Amino acid sequence: MLPDVAAAGDLRLAVWSEYVGSERRLGIIGARLNADGNTLDPGGIDLHASLNNLLSARVASNGTDWLVVWTDAGKLNGSRIAHDGTLIDAAPVLIASQIFNGSSEVAVSWDGTQYVVIFLRGFVMRGLHTTVHAARVPAQGAITAPELTLAQESANELPAVGSGPESSLALWRRGNYLEGALISTGGTITPLVFPTIPMTPRPTVAWNHGTFLVAAGFRGSFGDQIQWLQVSDTGVVRTPLSSFLDFPIDATKGSSTIDLEEYGDGFLLFWNASANNTIYVARINGDGILAEAPAAMGTTLSGLTPNFGAAGNLVVYAHKIGHATREIARVYARKVQSVAGNPRRRAAGH
């Protein structure tokens, strides 16, 4: 359930939540995949987590190894996995405590120097009251960098993060609006100002060739849309000439997942429509222009988010198997070979 995936050179690591062994321990399992999505660890890699609730682990890579992070019982935990599938950390490492226990309120990326983990602290009482924080985790060794505060108490939720070699771009939703900040490798924080467009669900971000691409779903006057923006390494936000895609993501339900991945000189945009649980993919070029139209590529579970993960052109997702009334699912990997068709864009002034 709730899978994610990250690439390290020629391999990818997929992670998900699963009941383990005869004792039915709810844990986190990983498996390395080759470039075609075939598993190298048919028995799985047990991260030795013992969870209280089904949750979403997130994973990032430094190009060689991986860091898997998750929140549970008020703690932010992590486990580093080597390229050969062995655990660098024999037991999960405590990254931070007193964590807001949303089902997936954590995000992670690698900035060329360290892993950057975005998480929340706070509570729900007559509304959401949370602060946004960043922890920096080395590829190996003890965590020594001081924790960073990105946003003071407000209705902050749904964090995301993407990194380039100079900085990371952290995103989150405050109320119904997009917020964000650049974080340098040395820990300098530069708040960003985005257009005031009501958005939902979780935003997503990826970096390629000196530019961050940010995408989010929102419900506009023409219905559900996915909109994207470009952000330079210095924090300049601009709207590309082609910056949205009309597609039913069921934004008001909040159960859709959107993901961006670096691909060639541009990006692949993935999302699922919660009405039919279908995962779609489209290609955006380096100028932020929709280059290839959406194509369906799989069907995932309903009512869970994030409900798939992507690394480059490989997607992992859970799909129910067996009888329709049985709560049994299998994690699948699927590779994008080509995104065919003409882009669908609304004509200017329509």
mmCIF file of C-alpha atoms in Angstrom:
data_model
loop_
_atom_site.group_PDB
_atom_site.id
_atom_site.type_symbol
_atom_site.label_atom_id
_atom_site.label_comp_id
_atom_site.label_asym_id
_atom_site.label_seq_id
_atom_site.Cartn_x
_atom_site.Cartn_y
_atom_site.Cartn_z
ATOM 1 C CA MET A 1 0.000 0.000 0.000
ATOM 2 C CA LEU A 2 1.030 3.658 -0.539
ATOM 3 C CA PRO A 3 4.192 3.016 -2.576
ATOM 4 C CA ASP A 4 7.008 5.372 -3.568
ATOM 5 C CA VAL A 5 10.167 4.936 -5.658
ATOM 6 C CA ALA A 6 13.517 6.689 -6.249
ATOM 7 C CA ALA A 7 16.324 6.048 -8.734
ATOM 8 C CA ALA A 8 19.996 5.480 -7.848
ATOM 9 C CA GLY A 9 21.929 5.161 -11.075
ATOM 10 C CA ASP A 10 20.819 1.998 -12.853
ATOM 11 C CA LEU A 11 18.558 0.869 -9.984
ATOM 12 C CA ARG A 12 15.380 2.070 -8.319
ATOM 13 C CA LEU A 13 14.145 1.396 -4.806
ATOM 14 C CA ALA A 14 10.402 0.970 -4.320
ATOM 15 C CA VAL A 15 8.955 1.127 -0.783
ATOM 16 C CA TRP A 16 5.489 0.486 0.621
ATOM 17 C CA SER A 17 3.565 -0.450 3.799
ATOM 18 C CA GLU A 18 2.753 -4.118 4.329
ATOM 19 C CA TYR A 19 1.711 -6.598 7.014
ATOM 20 C CA VAL A 20 4.806 -8.707 7.631
ATOM 21 C CA GLY A 21 5.038 -12.352 8.751
ATOM 22 C CA SER A 22 2.729 -14.488 10.833
ATOM 23 C CA GLU A 23 2.667 -11.860 13.597
ATOM 24 C CA ARG A 24 1.049 -9.443 11.086
ATOM 25 C CA ARG A 25 3.406 -6.618 12.026
ATOM 26 C CA LEU A 26 2.630 -3.507 10.003
ATOM 27 C CA GLY A 27 5.981 -2.547 8.546
ATOM 28 C CA ILE A 28 7.731 -0.923 5.600
ATOM 29 C CA ILE A 29 9.163 -3.105 2.848
ATOM 30 C CA GLY A 30 11.480 -2.139 0.004
ATOM 31 C CA ALA A 31 12.644 -3.804 -3.206
ATOM 32 C CA ARG A 32 15.258 -2.766 -5.735
ATOM 33 C CA LEU A 33 14.151 -2.672 -9.364
ATOM 34 C CA ASN A 34 16.167 -2.648 -12.550
ATOM 35 C CA ALA A 35 15.550 -0.144 -15.358
ATOM 36 C CA ASP A 36 12.683 -2.271 -16.713
ATOM 37 C CA GLY A 37 10.945 -2.479 -13.328
ATOM 38 C CA ASN A 38 11.881 -6.093 -12.567
ATOM 39 C CA THR A 39 12.563 -6.757 -8.892
ATOM 40 C CA LEU A 40 15.993 -7.794 -7.632
ATOM 41 C CA ASP A 41 14.656 -8.516 -4.128
ATOM 42 C CA PRO A 42 11.702 -10.914 -4.493
ATOM 43 C CA GLY A 43 11.638 -11.468 -0.727
ATOM 44 C CA GLY A 44 11.674 -7.730 -0.034
ATOM 45 C CA ILE A 45 13.894 -5.601 2.209
ATOM 46 C CA ASP A 46 12.429 -5.256 5.706
ATOM 47 C CA LEU A 47 13.223 -1.827 7.187
ATOM 48 C CA HIS A 48 12.323 -3.139 10.672
ATOM 49 C CA ALA A 49 9.646 -0.501 11.189
ATOM 50 C CA SER A 50 6.713 -1.283 13.451
ATOM 51 C CA LEU A 51 3.846 1.032 12.550
ATOM 52 C CA ASN A 52 0.669 1.966 14.357
ATOM 53 C CA ASN A 53 -1.269 2.870 11.212
ATOM 54 C CA LEU A 54 -1.085 2.381 7.471
ATOM 55 C CA LEU A 55 1.064 5.233 6.197
ATOM 56 C CA SER A 56 3.076 6.439 3.262
ATOM 57 C CA ALA A 57 6.869 6.169 3.390
ATOM 58 C CA ARG A 58 8.766 8.501 1.042
ATOM 59 C CA VAL A 59 12.158 7.744 -0.525
ATOM 60 C CA ALA A 60 14.970 9.727 -2.189
ATOM 61 C CA SER A 61 18.405 8.821 -3.526
ATOM 62 C CA ASN A 62 21.850 10.441 -3.551
ATOM 63 C CA GLY A 63 22.628 8.642 -6.801
ATOM 64 C CA THR A 64 24.098 5.614 -5.058
ATOM 65 C CA ASP A 65 22.081 4.837 -1.914
ATOM 66 C CA TRP A 66 18.626 5.748 -0.583
ATOM 67 C CA LEU A 67 16.931 7.337 2.408
ATOM 68 C CA VAL A 68 13.412 6.183 3.326
ATOM 69 C CA VAL A 69 11.435 8.423 5.725
ATOM 70 C CA TRP A 70 8.075 8.109 7.461
ATOM 71 C CA THR A 71 6.118 9.591 10.365
ATOM 72 C CA ASP A 72 4.483 7.465 13.037
ATOM 73 C CA ALA A 73 3.464 7.926 16.691
ATOM 74 C CA GLY A 74 4.754 11.506 16.776
ATOM 75 C CA LYS A 75 8.181 10.612 15.377
ATOM 76 C CA LEU A 76 9.920 11.170 12.050
ATOM 77 C CA ASN A 77 12.017 8.097 11.305
ATOM 78 C CA GLY A 78 14.430 7.242 8.524
ATOM 79 C CA SER A 79 16.356 4.264 7.214
ATOM 80 C CA ARG A 80 19.294 4.443 4.785
ATOM 81 C CA ILE A 81 19.695 1.597 2.293
ATOM 82 C CA ALA A 82 22.858 0.839 0.316
ATOM 83 C CA HIS A 83 22.995 0.210 -3.434
ATOM 84 C CA ASP A 84 23.341 -3.548 -2.823
ATOM 85 C CA GLY A 85 20.119 -3.620 -0.782
ATOM 86 C CA THR A 86 21.708 -3.862 2.668
ATOM 87 C CA LEU A 87 20.592 -1.596 5.493
ATOM 88 C CA ILE A 88 23.096 1.143 6.342
ATOM 89 C CA ASP A 89 21.067 1.695 9.536
ATOM 90 C CA ALA A 90 20.433 -1.579 11.375
ATOM 91 C CA ALA A 91 17.367 0.020 12.990
ATOM 92 C CA PRO A 92 15.317 3.074 11.972
ATOM 93 C CA VAL A 93 16.967 6.394 12.902
ATOM 94 C CA LEU A 94 15.017 9.092 14.757
ATOM 95 C CA ILE A 95 15.203 12.278 12.663
ATOM 96 C CA ALA A 96 12.763 14.457 14.634
ATOM 97 C CA SER A 97 10.109 14.139 17.334
ATOM 98 C CA GLN A 98 6.779 15.772 18.225
ATOM 99 C CA ILE A 99 5.637 15.353 14.631
ATOM 100 C CA PHE A 100 2.185 16.106 13.272
ATOM 101 C CA ASN A 101 0.790 12.665 12.459
ATOM 102 C CA GLY A 102 -0.909 13.171 9.126
ATOM 103 C CA SER A 103 -0.931 10.024 7.002
ATOM 104 C CA SER A 104 1.786 11.315 4.667
ATOM 105 C CA GLU A 105 2.951 14.704 5.938
ATOM 106 C CA VAL A 106 6.592 14.225 4.942
ATOM 107 C CA ALA A 107 8.701 14.709 1.801
ATOM 108 C CA VAL A 108 12.376 14.061 1.005
ATOM 109 C CA SER A 109 14.956 14.828 -1.698
ATOM 110 C CA TRP A 110 18.757 14.968 -2.192
ATOM 111 C CA ASP A 111 20.375 18.387 -2.809
ATOM 112 C CA GLY A 112 23.799 17.140 -3.877
ATOM 113 C CA THR A 113 25.193 17.437 -0.351
ATOM 114 C CA GLN A 114 22.555 15.980 1.966
ATOM 115 C CA TYR A 115 19.000 14.702 2.129
ATOM 116 C CA VAL A 116 16.396 17.404 2.820
ATOM 117 C CA VAL A 117 13.315 16.190 4.716
ATOM 118 C CA ILE A 118 10.244 18.435 5.016
ATOM 119 C CA PHE A 119 7.768 17.773 7.838
ATOM 120 C CA LEU A 120 5.174 19.416 10.096
ATOM 121 C CA ARG A 121 4.640 19.957 13.804
ATOM 122 C CA GLY A 122 1.327 20.992 15.316
ATOM 123 C CA PHE A 123 -2.215 19.922 16.066
ATOM 124 C CA VAL A 124 -5.831 20.073 14.960
ATOM 125 C CA MET A 125 -8.190 22.017 17.225
ATOM 126 C CA ARG A 126 -10.840 24.181 15.602
ATOM 127 C CA GLY A 127 -8.714 24.035 12.508
ATOM 128 C CA LEU A 128 -5.197 23.056 11.552
ATOM 129 C CA HIS A 129 -2.287 24.638 13.437
ATOM 130 C CA THR A 130 1.072 23.504 12.087
ATOM 131 C CA THR A 131 4.598 24.768 11.482
ATOM 132 C CA VAL A 132 6.789 23.637 8.565
ATOM 133 C CA HIS A 133 10.321 22.364 9.175
ATOM 134 C CA ALA A 134 13.300 20.933 7.303
ATOM 135 C CA ALA A 135 15.808 18.392 8.583
ATOM 136 C CA ARG A 136 19.082 17.682 6.791
ATOM 137 C CA VAL A 137 20.348 14.109 6.858
ATOM 138 C CA PRO A 138 23.786 12.957 5.610
ATOM 139 C CA ALA A 139 24.116 9.951 3.325
ATOM 140 C CA GLN A 140 25.848 8.155 6.175
ATOM 141 C CA GLY A 141 26.669 9.035 9.760
ATOM 142 C CA ALA A 142 24.957 10.982 12.522
ATOM 143 C CA ILE A 143 22.575 13.888 11.920
ATOM 144 C CA THR A 144 24.347 17.070 13.059
ATOM 145 C CA ALA A 145 22.862 19.921 10.961
ATOM 146 C CA PRO A 146 20.403 22.122 12.878
ATOM 147 C CA GLU A 147 16.721 21.869 12.051
ATOM 148 C CA LEU A 148 15.252 24.713 9.959
ATOM 149 C CA THR A 149 11.838 26.391 10.371
ATOM 150 C CA LEU A 150 10.247 27.295 7.033
ATOM 151 C CA ALA A 151 6.809 28.572 8.106
ATOM 152 C CA GLN A 152 5.235 29.679 11.356
ATOM 153 C CA GLU A 153 1.978 28.294 12.743
ATOM 154 C CA SER A 154 -0.906 28.322 10.287
ATOM 155 C CA ALA A 155 -3.085 25.850 8.363
ATOM 156 C CA ASN A 156 -0.007 24.280 6.731
ATOM 157 C CA GLU A 157 -0.214 20.799 5.221
ATOM 158 C CA LEU A 158 0.758 18.550 2.290
ATOM 159 C CA PRO A 159 4.521 19.206 2.001
ATOM 160 C CA ALA A 160 6.612 18.474 -1.093
ATOM 161 C CA VAL A 161 10.263 19.060 -1.971
ATOM 162 C CA GLY A 162 12.525 18.889 -5.014
ATOM 163 C CA SER A 163 16.247 19.615 -5.241
ATOM 164 C CA GLY A 164 18.908 20.793 -7.672
ATOM 165 C CA PRO A 165 22.656 21.040 -7.048
ATOM 166 C CA GLU A 166 22.404 24.528 -5.510
ATOM 167 C CA SER A 167 19.179 24.467 -3.513
ATOM 168 C CA SER A 168 15.923 22.720 -2.652
ATOM 169 C CA LEU A 169 12.417 24.024 -3.243
ATOM 170 C CA ALA A 170 10.005 23.135 -0.442
ATOM 171 C CA LEU A 171 6.264 23.484 -1.050
ATOM 172 C CA TRP A 172 3.176 23.153 1.078
ATOM 173 C CA ARG A 173 -0.445 24.230 1.132
ATOM 174 C CA ARG A 174 -1.484 26.968 3.589
ATOM 175 C CA GLY A 175 -5.248 27.006 3.739
ATOM 176 C CA ASN A 176 -6.149 26.733 0.064
ATOM 177 C CA TYR A 177 -3.029 28.402 -1.332
ATOM 178 C CA LEU A 178 0.451 27.405 -2.414
ATOM 179 C CA GLU A 179 3.409 28.440 -0.251
ATOM 180 C CA GLY A 180 7.085 27.671 -0.654
ATOM 181 C CA ALA A 181 10.711 28.497 0.112
ATOM 182 C CA LEU A 182 14.132 27.857 -1.377
ATOM 183 C CA ILE A 183 16.646 26.193 0.952
ATOM 184 C CA SER A 184 20.327 26.528 0.054
ATOM 185 C CA THR A 185 22.719 23.660 0.749
ATOM 186 C CA GLY A 186 24.079 25.773 3.620
ATOM 187 C CA GLY A 187 20.639 26.307 5.182
ATOM 188 C CA THR A 188 19.692 29.802 3.937
ATOM 189 C CA ILE A 189 15.904 30.136 3.533
ATOM 190 C CA THR A 190 14.352 32.323 0.808
ATOM 191 C CA PRO A 191 10.518 32.545 0.972
ATOM 192 C CA LEU A 192 8.719 32.585 -2.392
ATOM 193 C CA VAL A 193 5.529 34.291 -3.540
ATOM 194 C CA PHE A 194 3.203 32.276 -5.791
ATOM 195 C CA PRO A 195 0.040 33.394 -7.601
ATOM 196 C CA THR A 196 -2.990 33.263 -5.297
ATOM 197 C CA ILE A 197 -4.782 30.399 -6.998
ATOM 198 C CA PRO A 198 -6.867 28.063 -4.774
ATOM 199 C CA MET A 199 -5.194 24.668 -4.996
ATOM 200 C CA THR A 200 -5.707 21.076 -3.987
ATOM 201 C CA PRO A 201 -4.503 18.381 -3.468
ATOM 202 C CA ARG A 202 -0.764 18.010 -2.710
ATOM 203 C CA PRO A 203 1.625 20.090 -4.867
ATOM 204 C CA THR A 204 4.654 18.521 -6.531
ATOM 205 C CA VAL A 205 8.032 19.807 -7.730
ATOM 206 C CA ALA A 206 11.008 18.592 -9.767
ATOM 207 C CA TRP A 207 14.257 20.184 -10.955
ATOM 208 C CA ASN A 208 15.887 19.919 -14.390
ATOM 209 C CA HIS A 209 18.545 21.990 -16.178
ATOM 210 C CA GLY A 210 18.516 24.923 -13.758
ATOM 211 C CA THR A 211 14.743 25.219 -13.359
ATOM 212 C CA PHE A 212 12.188 23.906 -10.896
ATOM 213 C CA LEU A 213 8.772 22.968 -12.260
ATOM 214 C CA VAL A 214 5.895 23.178 -9.757
ATOM 215 C CA ALA A 215 2.507 21.578 -10.406
ATOM 216 C CA ALA A 216 -0.743 21.444 -8.456
ATOM 217 C CA GLY A 217 -4.391 20.727 -9.055
ATOM 218 C CA PHE A 218 -7.070 23.323 -8.557
ATOM 219 C CA ARG A 219 -10.729 23.907 -9.283
ATOM 220 C CA GLY A 220 -11.155 26.933 -11.500
ATOM 221 C CA SER A 221 -14.072 28.477 -13.310
ATOM 222 C CA PHE A 222 -13.693 25.875 -16.081
ATOM 223 C CA GLY A 223 -13.559 22.900 -13.689
ATOM 224 C CA ASP A 224 -10.671 20.764 -12.528
ATOM 225 C CA GLN A 225 -7.256 21.591 -13.905
ATOM 226 C CA ILE A 226 -3.577 20.904 -13.307
ATOM 227 C CA GLN A 227 -1.486 24.063 -13.439
ATOM 228 C CA TRP A 228 2.298 24.401 -13.434
ATOM 229 C CA LEU A 229 4.806 27.181 -12.801
ATOM 230 C CA GLN A 230 8.545 27.558 -13.328
ATOM 231 C CA VAL A 231 10.898 28.680 -10.549
ATOM 232 C CA SER A 232 14.520 29.618 -11.197
ATOM 233 C CA ASP A 233 17.392 28.622 -8.916
ATOM 234 C CA THR A 234 17.293 32.194 -7.594
ATOM 235 C CA GLY A 235 13.579 32.062 -6.755
ATOM 236 C CA VAL A 236 12.027 33.883 -9.721
ATOM 237 C CA VAL A 237 8.503 32.518 -10.308
ATOM 238 C CA ARG A 238 7.015 32.684 -13.784
ATOM 239 C CA THR A 239 4.044 31.231 -15.649
ATOM 240 C CA PRO A 240 4.927 29.467 -18.942
ATOM 241 C CA LEU A 241 2.940 30.207 -22.100
ATOM 242 C CA SER A 242 1.224 26.836 -21.740
ATOM 243 C CA SER A 243 0.653 26.394 -18.034
ATOM 244 C CA PHE A 244 -2.413 24.235 -17.482
ATOM 245 C CA LEU A 245 -4.113 21.043 -18.522
ATOM 246 C CA ASP A 246 -7.865 20.517 -18.468
ATOM 247 C CA PHE A 247 -8.388 17.109 -16.945
ATOM 248 C CA PRO A 248 -10.737 15.660 -14.299
ATOM 249 C CA ILE A 249 -8.552 15.212 -11.219
ATOM 250 C CA ASP A 250 -11.513 15.630 -8.814
ATOM 251 C CA ALA A 251 -9.663 18.369 -6.978
ATOM 252 C CA THR A 252 -12.295 18.974 -4.307
ATOM 253 C CA LYS A 253 -12.101 15.369 -3.074
ATOM 254 C CA GLY A 254 -8.410 15.654 -2.246
ATOM 255 C CA SER A 255 -7.718 12.008 -3.079
ATOM 256 C CA SER A 256 -5.765 12.572 -6.284
ATOM 257 C CA THR A 257 -1.976 12.345 -6.410
ATOM 258 C CA ILE A 258 0.163 14.486 -8.732
ATOM 259 C CA ASP A 259 3.858 13.852 -9.392
ATOM 260 C CA LEU A 260 6.554 15.480 -11.531
ATOM 261 C CA GLU A 261 9.742 13.742 -12.657
ATOM 262 C CA GLU A 262 12.826 14.921 -14.543
ATOM 263 C CA TYR A 263 12.864 13.323 -18.008
ATOM 264 C CA GLY A 264 15.296 14.184 -20.806
ATOM 265 C CA ASP A 265 15.439 17.968 -21.084
ATOM 266 C CA GLY A 266 11.951 18.323 -19.613
ATOM 267 C CA PHE A 267 9.516 16.597 -17.266
ATOM 268 C CA LEU A 268 6.916 13.866 -17.031
ATOM 269 C CA LEU A 269 3.695 14.828 -15.252
ATOM 270 C CA PHE A 270 1.779 11.990 -13.575
ATOM 271 C CA TRP A 271 -1.604 12.130 -11.842
ATOM 272 C CA ASN A 272 -4.599 9.990 -11.050
ATOM 273 C CA ALA A 273 -8.271 10.813 -11.338
ATOM 274 C CA SER A 274 -9.979 9.690 -8.145
ATOM 275 C CA ALA A 275 -13.268 9.095 -9.995
ATOM 276 C CA ASN A 276 -11.844 6.061 -11.825
ATOM 277 C CA ASN A 277 -8.451 5.617 -10.072
ATOM 278 C CA THR A 278 -6.643 5.736 -13.451
ATOM 279 C CA ILE A 279 -3.034 6.992 -13.529
ATOM 280 C CA TYR A 280 -2.182 9.288 -16.441
ATOM 281 C CA VAL A 281 1.088 10.677 -17.814
ATOM 282 C CA ALA A 282 1.896 13.664 -20.029
ATOM 283 C CA ARG A 283 5.187 15.252 -21.111
ATOM 284 C CA ILE A 284 6.179 18.891 -20.490
ATOM 285 C CA ASN A 285 9.242 20.267 -22.274
ATOM 286 C CA GLY A 286 12.023 22.369 -20.764
ATOM 287 C CA ASP A 287 10.171 25.603 -21.581
ATOM 288 C CA GLY A 288 7.177 24.482 -19.539
ATOM 289 C CA ILE A 289 5.052 23.722 -22.623
ATOM 290 C CA LEU A 290 2.797 20.667 -22.802
ATOM 291 C CA ALA A 291 4.587 18.557 -25.424
ATOM 292 C CA GLU A 292 2.691 15.266 -25.460
ATOM 293 C CA ALA A 293 -0.914 14.622 -24.527
ATOM 294 C CA PRO A 294 -2.095 12.556 -21.543
ATOM 295 C CA ALA A 295 -2.088 8.776 -21.783
ATOM 296 C CA ALA A 296 -3.538 6.270 -19.298
ATOM 297 C CA MET A 297 -1.022 3.847 -17.837
ATOM 298 C CA GLY A 298 -2.570 1.977 -14.898
ATOM 299 C CA THR A 299 -5.256 1.770 -12.236
ATOM 300 C CA THR A 300 -4.533 2.274 -8.563
ATOM 301 C CA LEU A 301 -6.422 2.117 -5.262
ATOM 302 C CA SER A 302 -9.101 4.582 -4.221
ATOM 303 C CA GLY A 303 -9.273 6.642 -1.052
ATOM 304 C CA LEU A 304 -5.524 6.612 -0.346
ATOM 305 C CA THR A 305 -2.958 9.339 -1.008
ATOM 306 C CA PRO A 306 -0.238 9.488 -2.172
ATOM 307 C CA ASN A 307 -1.365 6.403 -4.078
ATOM 308 C CA PHE A 308 1.568 6.014 -6.468
ATOM 309 C CA GLY A 309 5.200 7.078 -6.823
ATOM 310 C CA ALA A 310 7.420 7.794 -9.835
ATOM 311 C CA ALA A 311 11.143 7.890 -10.597
ATOM 312 C CA GLY A 312 11.924 9.155 -14.081
ATOM 313 C CA ASN A 313 9.746 7.130 -16.444
ATOM 314 C CA LEU A 314 9.015 4.303 -13.978
ATOM 315 C CA VAL A 315 5.841 4.325 -11.851
ATOM 316 C CA VAL A 316 4.989 2.076 -8.898
ATOM 317 C CA TYR A 317 1.405 1.722 -7.701
ATOM 318 C CA ALA A 318 -0.795 -0.637 -5.705
ATOM 319 C CA HIS A 319 -3.679 -2.466 -7.370
ATOM 320 C CA LYS A 320 -6.284 -4.640 -5.670
ATOM 321 C CA ILE A 321 -6.153 -8.325 -6.576
ATOM 322 C CA GLY A 322 -8.485 -11.240 -5.900
ATOM 323 C CA HIS A 323 -12.144 -10.814 -5.034
ATOM 324 C CA ALA A 324 -13.468 -7.249 -5.015
ATOM 325 C CA THR A 325 -14.375 -7.473 -1.309
ATOM 326 C CA ARG A 326 -10.915 -8.664 -0.188
ATOM 327 C CA GLU A 327 -8.491 -6.008 1.070
ATOM 328 C CA ILE A 328 -5.492 -7.494 -0.733
ATOM 329 C CA ALA A 329 -3.309 -5.498 -3.089
ATOM 330 C CA ARG A 330 -0.110 -6.037 -5.029
ATOM 331 C CA VAL A 331 2.515 -3.388 -5.874
ATOM 332 C CA TYR A 332 3.248 -3.055 -9.589
ATOM 333 C CA ALA A 333 5.943 -1.217 -11.557
ATOM 334 C CA ARG A 334 5.306 0.128 -15.038
ATOM 335 C CA LYS A 335 7.617 1.931 -17.446
ATOM 336 C CA VAL A 336 6.588 4.788 -19.706
ATOM 337 C CA GLN A 337 7.804 4.050 -23.231
ATOM 338 C CA SER A 338 6.117 6.871 -25.135
ATOM 339 C CA VAL A 339 3.407 9.443 -24.520
ATOM 340 C CA ALA A 340 1.550 9.610 -27.850
ATOM 341 C CA GLY A 341 -1.045 12.028 -29.133
ATOM 342 C CA ASN A 342 -1.543 15.757 -29.569
ATOM 343 C CA PRO A 343 -1.597 18.075 -26.546
ATOM 344 C CA ARG A 344 -5.006 19.259 -25.364
ATOM 345 C CA ARG A 345 -4.906 22.941 -24.394
ATOM 346 C CA ARG A 346 -7.629 25.545 -24.152
ATOM 347 C CA ALA A 347 -7.269 28.280 -26.722
ATOM 348 C CA ALA A 348 -6.373 31.689 -25.330
ATOM 349 C CA GLY A 349 -9.450 33.750 -24.520
ATOM 350 C CA HIS A 350 -11.869 30.798 -24.598
#
